[in-house]
């Protein structure tokens, strides 16, 4: 019997002592870490190899972890954990808004890091590994001939959810969504007009709602609106109910 394949983890950290500690911790827990110190090297690694997850330091010598995350997402859809000494709520929200899956503040314990890596990998979605986010949304329309794909759910709104392919179409166009954005819009689409509180949306979108922040929902809703506006700029798809939460619009222009 072949030994199990160890998940490969890309670590981008410019402080050698921290990188060495991360590598040791992950190797001890059965992962296959690969460390580099610059954004350019990380891009080259990701273009040439496949990784299950990336741990990105926010402060790098040639770029920021946030900018690097944007570049990585154009190459492959790999989950991202940010690692930084900045612990403000705004930094956390920015990191999550641009597509990060988790955020760890220095100093941290090796046990916490490995636990968060495992948690992110557990809740990683089922899009084809190694594909860019936008490409994954379109290419996943191809299904195995041995398995018939279920049709998209019927909808009275221009938002159509295809749970088999983990796709959502808006006015007929597939939206390139992160896993959190997909879950939020899926929740809205099932109940147009219903007002969801931030706590309710965190329950639907996060596997660990007790660890999420209400502003995290605000950040993902903002990102969702921006992506939907690229399809129909004149439409307000998500309605804000001050002091209450959000809902999907019922009337469409």
mmCIF file of C-alpha atoms in Angstrom:
data_model
loop_
_atom_site.group_PDB
_atom_site.id
_atom_site.type_symbol
_atom_site.label_atom_id
_atom_site.label_comp_id
_atom_site.label_asym_id
_atom_site.label_seq_id
_atom_site.Cartn_x
_atom_site.Cartn_y
_atom_site.Cartn_z
ATOM 1 C CA UNK A 1 0.000 0.000 0.000
ATOM 2 C CA UNK A 2 1.303 3.437 -0.960
ATOM 3 C CA UNK A 3 1.833 5.917 1.896
ATOM 4 C CA UNK A 4 -0.730 8.742 2.108
ATOM 5 C CA UNK A 5 0.131 11.896 0.196
ATOM 6 C CA UNK A 6 1.140 14.684 2.531
ATOM 7 C CA UNK A 7 -0.596 18.034 1.843
ATOM 8 C CA UNK A 8 1.933 20.489 0.450
ATOM 9 C CA UNK A 9 1.958 23.897 2.158
ATOM 10 C CA UNK A 10 3.580 26.995 0.643
ATOM 11 C CA UNK A 11 5.072 29.295 3.298
ATOM 12 C CA UNK A 12 6.035 32.855 2.334
ATOM 13 C CA UNK A 13 7.917 34.389 5.266
ATOM 14 C CA UNK A 14 11.045 36.557 5.122
ATOM 15 C CA UNK A 15 12.176 36.014 8.734
ATOM 16 C CA UNK A 16 14.257 32.798 8.667
ATOM 17 C CA UNK A 17 13.649 31.910 12.322
ATOM 18 C CA UNK A 18 9.862 32.132 11.918
ATOM 19 C CA UNK A 19 9.930 30.248 8.608
ATOM 20 C CA UNK A 20 12.049 27.491 10.148
ATOM 21 C CA UNK A 21 9.639 27.131 13.082
ATOM 22 C CA UNK A 22 6.649 26.910 10.742
ATOM 23 C CA UNK A 23 8.374 24.315 8.562
ATOM 24 C CA UNK A 24 9.297 22.207 11.593
ATOM 25 C CA UNK A 25 5.790 22.415 13.076
ATOM 26 C CA UNK A 26 4.053 21.457 9.847
ATOM 27 C CA UNK A 27 6.473 18.638 9.089
ATOM 28 C CA UNK A 28 5.899 17.254 12.597
ATOM 29 C CA UNK A 29 2.145 17.202 11.909
ATOM 30 C CA UNK A 30 2.414 15.294 8.643
ATOM 31 C CA UNK A 31 2.454 18.167 6.133
ATOM 32 C CA UNK A 32 5.002 18.822 3.365
ATOM 33 C CA UNK A 33 5.966 22.510 3.763
ATOM 34 C CA UNK A 34 7.940 24.529 1.236
ATOM 35 C CA UNK A 35 9.300 27.912 2.362
ATOM 36 C CA UNK A 36 10.329 30.980 0.375
ATOM 37 C CA UNK A 37 11.024 34.572 1.403
ATOM 38 C CA UNK A 38 9.682 36.787 -1.404
ATOM 39 C CA UNK A 39 6.511 37.232 -3.391
ATOM 40 C CA UNK A 40 8.332 36.684 -6.684
ATOM 41 C CA UNK A 41 9.646 33.323 -5.541
ATOM 42 C CA UNK A 42 6.175 32.361 -4.294
ATOM 43 C CA UNK A 43 4.633 33.148 -7.685
ATOM 44 C CA UNK A 44 7.278 31.060 -9.454
ATOM 45 C CA UNK A 45 6.718 28.149 -7.068
ATOM 46 C CA UNK A 46 2.954 28.218 -7.475
ATOM 47 C CA UNK A 47 3.183 28.360 -11.261
ATOM 48 C CA UNK A 48 5.421 25.278 -11.287
ATOM 49 C CA UNK A 49 3.949 23.210 -8.444
ATOM 50 C CA UNK A 50 0.649 22.391 -6.738
ATOM 51 C CA UNK A 51 -0.026 23.316 -3.125
ATOM 52 C CA UNK A 52 -2.963 22.579 -0.842
ATOM 53 C CA UNK A 53 -2.638 25.878 1.057
ATOM 54 C CA UNK A 54 -0.453 28.994 1.322
ATOM 55 C CA UNK A 55 0.658 30.785 4.494
ATOM 56 C CA UNK A 56 1.512 34.396 3.567
ATOM 57 C CA UNK A 57 3.321 36.920 5.735
ATOM 58 C CA UNK A 58 1.710 40.310 5.192
ATOM 59 C CA UNK A 59 5.032 42.194 5.369
ATOM 60 C CA UNK A 60 7.357 40.935 2.612
ATOM 61 C CA UNK A 61 10.450 42.650 1.168
ATOM 62 C CA UNK A 62 9.108 42.931 -2.393
ATOM 63 C CA UNK A 63 5.332 43.151 -1.903
ATOM 64 C CA UNK A 64 2.573 42.749 0.680
ATOM 65 C CA UNK A 65 0.817 39.530 1.557
ATOM 66 C CA UNK A 66 -2.462 41.123 0.447
ATOM 67 C CA UNK A 67 -1.120 41.946 -3.026
ATOM 68 C CA UNK A 68 0.491 38.528 -3.255
ATOM 69 C CA UNK A 69 -2.845 36.901 -2.425
ATOM 70 C CA UNK A 70 -4.476 38.738 -5.340
ATOM 71 C CA UNK A 71 -1.742 37.530 -7.687
ATOM 72 C CA UNK A 72 -1.930 33.955 -6.439
ATOM 73 C CA UNK A 73 -5.688 33.880 -7.018
ATOM 74 C CA UNK A 74 -5.100 34.687 -10.687
ATOM 75 C CA UNK A 75 -2.922 31.589 -11.002
ATOM 76 C CA UNK A 76 -4.566 28.942 -8.816
ATOM 77 C CA UNK A 77 -7.410 28.740 -6.336
ATOM 78 C CA UNK A 78 -5.381 27.900 -3.251
ATOM 79 C CA UNK A 79 -6.637 28.625 0.296
ATOM 80 C CA UNK A 80 -4.671 31.381 2.047
ATOM 81 C CA UNK A 81 -3.824 32.055 5.694
ATOM 82 C CA UNK A 82 -2.328 35.465 6.453
ATOM 83 C CA UNK A 83 0.436 35.736 9.042
ATOM 84 C CA UNK A 84 1.194 39.190 10.441
ATOM 85 C CA UNK A 85 2.213 41.280 13.409
ATOM 86 C CA UNK A 86 -0.648 43.687 12.685
ATOM 87 C CA UNK A 87 -3.652 42.718 14.778
ATOM 88 C CA UNK A 88 -6.170 45.500 14.098
ATOM 89 C CA UNK A 89 -9.694 44.532 13.103
ATOM 90 C CA UNK A 90 -9.377 46.572 9.884
ATOM 91 C CA UNK A 91 -6.378 44.521 8.771
ATOM 92 C CA UNK A 92 -8.295 41.317 9.439
ATOM 93 C CA UNK A 93 -11.298 42.525 7.442
ATOM 94 C CA UNK A 94 -9.121 43.633 4.520
ATOM 95 C CA UNK A 95 -7.404 40.259 4.446
ATOM 96 C CA UNK A 96 -10.702 38.391 4.445
ATOM 97 C CA UNK A 97 -12.273 40.743 1.916
ATOM 98 C CA UNK A 98 -9.607 40.096 -0.706
ATOM 99 C CA UNK A 99 -10.052 36.349 -0.386
ATOM 100 C CA UNK A 100 -8.067 35.167 2.635
ATOM 101 C CA UNK A 101 -9.397 32.158 4.521
ATOM 102 C CA UNK A 102 -7.879 32.922 7.930
ATOM 103 C CA UNK A 103 -5.644 35.407 9.742
ATOM 104 C CA UNK A 104 -3.052 34.619 12.435
ATOM 105 C CA UNK A 105 -1.330 37.310 14.487
ATOM 106 C CA UNK A 106 2.267 37.106 15.677
ATOM 107 C CA UNK A 107 3.326 35.847 18.132
ATOM 108 C CA UNK A 108 1.524 32.550 17.626
ATOM 109 C CA UNK A 109 1.965 29.008 18.850
ATOM 110 C CA UNK A 110 2.904 26.205 16.427
ATOM 111 C CA UNK A 111 -0.097 24.249 17.703
ATOM 112 C CA UNK A 112 -2.443 27.109 16.788
ATOM 113 C CA UNK A 113 -0.964 27.392 13.301
ATOM 114 C CA UNK A 114 -1.273 23.686 12.521
ATOM 115 C CA UNK A 115 -4.824 23.644 13.923
ATOM 116 C CA UNK A 116 -5.823 26.531 11.670
ATOM 117 C CA UNK A 117 -4.179 24.904 8.664
ATOM 118 C CA UNK A 118 -6.192 21.747 9.289
ATOM 119 C CA UNK A 119 -9.397 23.758 9.771
ATOM 120 C CA UNK A 120 -8.957 25.672 6.502
ATOM 121 C CA UNK A 121 -8.170 22.486 4.585
ATOM 122 C CA UNK A 122 -11.274 20.793 6.067
ATOM 123 C CA UNK A 123 -13.577 23.531 4.907
ATOM 124 C CA UNK A 124 -11.901 24.042 1.553
ATOM 125 C CA UNK A 125 -14.504 23.824 -1.178
ATOM 126 C CA UNK A 126 -14.636 21.248 -3.980
ATOM 127 C CA UNK A 127 -13.549 23.390 -6.902
ATOM 128 C CA UNK A 128 -10.907 21.722 -9.088
ATOM 129 C CA UNK A 129 -7.551 22.139 -7.402
ATOM 130 C CA UNK A 130 -4.946 24.255 -9.163
ATOM 131 C CA UNK A 131 -7.398 26.270 -11.259
ATOM 132 C CA UNK A 132 -7.786 30.049 -11.057
ATOM 133 C CA UNK A 133 -10.941 31.164 -9.241
ATOM 134 C CA UNK A 134 -12.711 32.545 -12.305
ATOM 135 C CA UNK A 135 -11.644 29.644 -14.494
ATOM 136 C CA UNK A 136 -12.775 27.140 -11.890
ATOM 137 C CA UNK A 137 -16.236 28.615 -11.972
ATOM 138 C CA UNK A 138 -16.542 28.163 -15.730
ATOM 139 C CA UNK A 139 -14.577 24.964 -16.261
ATOM 140 C CA UNK A 140 -16.484 23.139 -13.537
ATOM 141 C CA UNK A 141 -19.469 23.030 -15.878
ATOM 142 C CA UNK A 142 -17.879 19.942 -17.400
ATOM 143 C CA UNK A 143 -19.043 16.865 -15.529
ATOM 144 C CA UNK A 144 -18.070 13.243 -15.719
ATOM 145 C CA UNK A 145 -20.139 11.352 -18.298
ATOM 146 C CA UNK A 146 -20.796 8.698 -15.648
ATOM 147 C CA UNK A 147 -22.544 11.200 -13.365
ATOM 148 C CA UNK A 148 -25.426 13.327 -14.593
ATOM 149 C CA UNK A 149 -25.212 16.894 -13.306
ATOM 150 C CA UNK A 150 -28.308 18.252 -11.601
ATOM 151 C CA UNK A 151 -29.852 21.325 -13.249
ATOM 152 C CA UNK A 152 -29.566 24.710 -11.556
ATOM 153 C CA UNK A 153 -32.238 25.542 -9.014
ATOM 154 C CA UNK A 154 -35.154 27.458 -10.465
ATOM 155 C CA UNK A 155 -35.256 31.040 -9.258
ATOM 156 C CA UNK A 156 -37.701 33.953 -9.504
ATOM 157 C CA UNK A 157 -34.717 36.294 -9.315
ATOM 158 C CA UNK A 158 -31.773 36.745 -11.712
ATOM 159 C CA UNK A 159 -29.697 34.795 -9.172
ATOM 160 C CA UNK A 160 -29.531 31.099 -10.105
ATOM 161 C CA UNK A 161 -27.759 28.585 -7.839
ATOM 162 C CA UNK A 162 -26.248 25.374 -9.199
ATOM 163 C CA UNK A 163 -25.299 23.444 -6.071
ATOM 164 C CA UNK A 164 -23.914 20.489 -8.038
ATOM 165 C CA UNK A 165 -21.260 22.633 -9.675
ATOM 166 C CA UNK A 166 -20.979 25.116 -6.777
ATOM 167 C CA UNK A 167 -21.788 27.919 -9.205
ATOM 168 C CA UNK A 168 -24.050 30.943 -9.032
ATOM 169 C CA UNK A 169 -25.199 32.762 -12.148
ATOM 170 C CA UNK A 170 -26.334 36.371 -12.068
ATOM 171 C CA UNK A 171 -28.326 37.491 -15.105
ATOM 172 C CA UNK A 172 -26.913 34.396 -16.808
ATOM 173 C CA UNK A 173 -23.245 35.068 -16.007
ATOM 174 C CA UNK A 174 -21.218 32.865 -13.656
ATOM 175 C CA UNK A 175 -19.869 34.894 -10.742
ATOM 176 C CA UNK A 176 -16.244 34.197 -9.638
ATOM 177 C CA UNK A 177 -16.957 33.765 -5.933
ATOM 178 C CA UNK A 178 -14.911 32.772 -2.927
ATOM 179 C CA UNK A 179 -16.362 29.972 -0.795
ATOM 180 C CA UNK A 180 -17.722 32.496 1.736
ATOM 181 C CA UNK A 181 -19.295 34.663 -0.966
ATOM 182 C CA UNK A 182 -20.857 31.575 -2.532
ATOM 183 C CA UNK A 183 -22.401 30.505 0.771
ATOM 184 C CA UNK A 184 -23.719 33.996 1.516
ATOM 185 C CA UNK A 185 -25.315 34.463 -1.910
ATOM 186 C CA UNK A 186 -26.680 30.912 -1.806
ATOM 187 C CA UNK A 187 -28.391 31.778 1.496
ATOM 188 C CA UNK A 188 -29.828 35.010 0.099
ATOM 189 C CA UNK A 189 -31.033 33.315 -3.101
ATOM 190 C CA UNK A 190 -33.053 30.698 -1.213
ATOM 191 C CA UNK A 191 -35.082 33.393 0.552
ATOM 192 C CA UNK A 192 -35.377 36.575 -1.573
ATOM 193 C CA UNK A 193 -36.545 39.508 0.531
ATOM 194 C CA UNK A 194 -35.865 37.808 3.842
ATOM 195 C CA UNK A 195 -33.717 39.892 6.178
ATOM 196 C CA UNK A 196 -30.789 37.967 7.656
ATOM 197 C CA UNK A 197 -28.898 39.297 10.650
ATOM 198 C CA UNK A 198 -25.112 39.253 10.535
ATOM 199 C CA UNK A 199 -25.087 36.465 13.122
ATOM 200 C CA UNK A 200 -27.407 34.350 10.953
ATOM 201 C CA UNK A 201 -25.233 34.951 7.891
ATOM 202 C CA UNK A 202 -22.123 33.954 9.828
ATOM 203 C CA UNK A 203 -23.871 30.711 10.787
ATOM 204 C CA UNK A 204 -24.575 29.943 7.126
ATOM 205 C CA UNK A 205 -21.240 31.066 5.646
ATOM 206 C CA UNK A 206 -18.647 30.055 8.221
ATOM 207 C CA UNK A 207 -17.696 26.648 9.564
ATOM 208 C CA UNK A 208 -16.571 28.391 12.740
ATOM 209 C CA UNK A 209 -19.148 31.183 13.251
ATOM 210 C CA UNK A 210 -18.200 31.650 16.877
ATOM 211 C CA UNK A 211 -14.724 32.735 15.750
ATOM 212 C CA UNK A 212 -15.979 35.082 13.012
ATOM 213 C CA UNK A 213 -16.636 38.791 13.350
ATOM 214 C CA UNK A 214 -19.730 40.697 12.248
ATOM 215 C CA UNK A 215 -17.559 43.008 10.166
ATOM 216 C CA UNK A 216 -16.384 39.948 8.285
ATOM 217 C CA UNK A 217 -19.927 39.637 6.907
ATOM 218 C CA UNK A 218 -19.902 43.329 5.957
ATOM 219 C CA UNK A 219 -16.648 42.815 4.053
ATOM 220 C CA UNK A 220 -17.957 39.809 2.118
ATOM 221 C CA UNK A 221 -21.245 41.558 1.308
ATOM 222 C CA UNK A 222 -19.268 44.532 -0.016
ATOM 223 C CA UNK A 223 -17.208 42.201 -2.204
ATOM 224 C CA UNK A 224 -20.343 40.406 -3.419
ATOM 225 C CA UNK A 225 -21.970 43.693 -4.400
ATOM 226 C CA UNK A 226 -18.883 44.749 -6.345
ATOM 227 C CA UNK A 227 -18.798 41.493 -8.316
ATOM 228 C CA UNK A 228 -22.524 41.660 -9.072
ATOM 229 C CA UNK A 229 -22.176 45.303 -10.139
ATOM 230 C CA UNK A 230 -19.748 44.262 -12.852
ATOM 231 C CA UNK A 231 -22.640 42.367 -14.446
ATOM 232 C CA UNK A 232 -25.433 44.937 -13.919
ATOM 233 C CA UNK A 233 -24.148 48.229 -12.534
ATOM 234 C CA UNK A 234 -27.597 49.817 -12.370
ATOM 235 C CA UNK A 235 -29.058 47.123 -10.089
ATOM 236 C CA UNK A 236 -28.807 47.083 -6.276
ATOM 237 C CA UNK A 237 -28.870 43.302 -5.630
ATOM 238 C CA UNK A 238 -28.329 43.257 -1.852
ATOM 239 C CA UNK A 239 -30.345 45.541 0.408
ATOM 240 C CA UNK A 240 -29.000 46.888 3.704
ATOM 241 C CA UNK A 241 -31.485 47.040 6.568
ATOM 242 C CA UNK A 242 -29.903 49.341 9.139
ATOM 243 C CA UNK A 243 -29.637 47.765 12.546
ATOM 244 C CA UNK A 244 -31.029 44.483 11.220
ATOM 245 C CA UNK A 245 -28.886 42.973 8.470
ATOM 246 C CA UNK A 246 -29.133 42.255 4.741
ATOM 247 C CA UNK A 247 -31.525 40.760 2.205
ATOM 248 C CA UNK A 248 -31.598 39.911 -1.491
ATOM 249 C CA UNK A 249 -33.663 42.383 -3.479
ATOM 250 C CA UNK A 250 -37.167 41.333 -4.499
ATOM 251 C CA UNK A 251 -37.699 43.971 -7.205
ATOM 252 C CA UNK A 252 -35.292 44.038 -10.143
ATOM 253 C CA UNK A 253 -34.826 46.732 -12.770
#
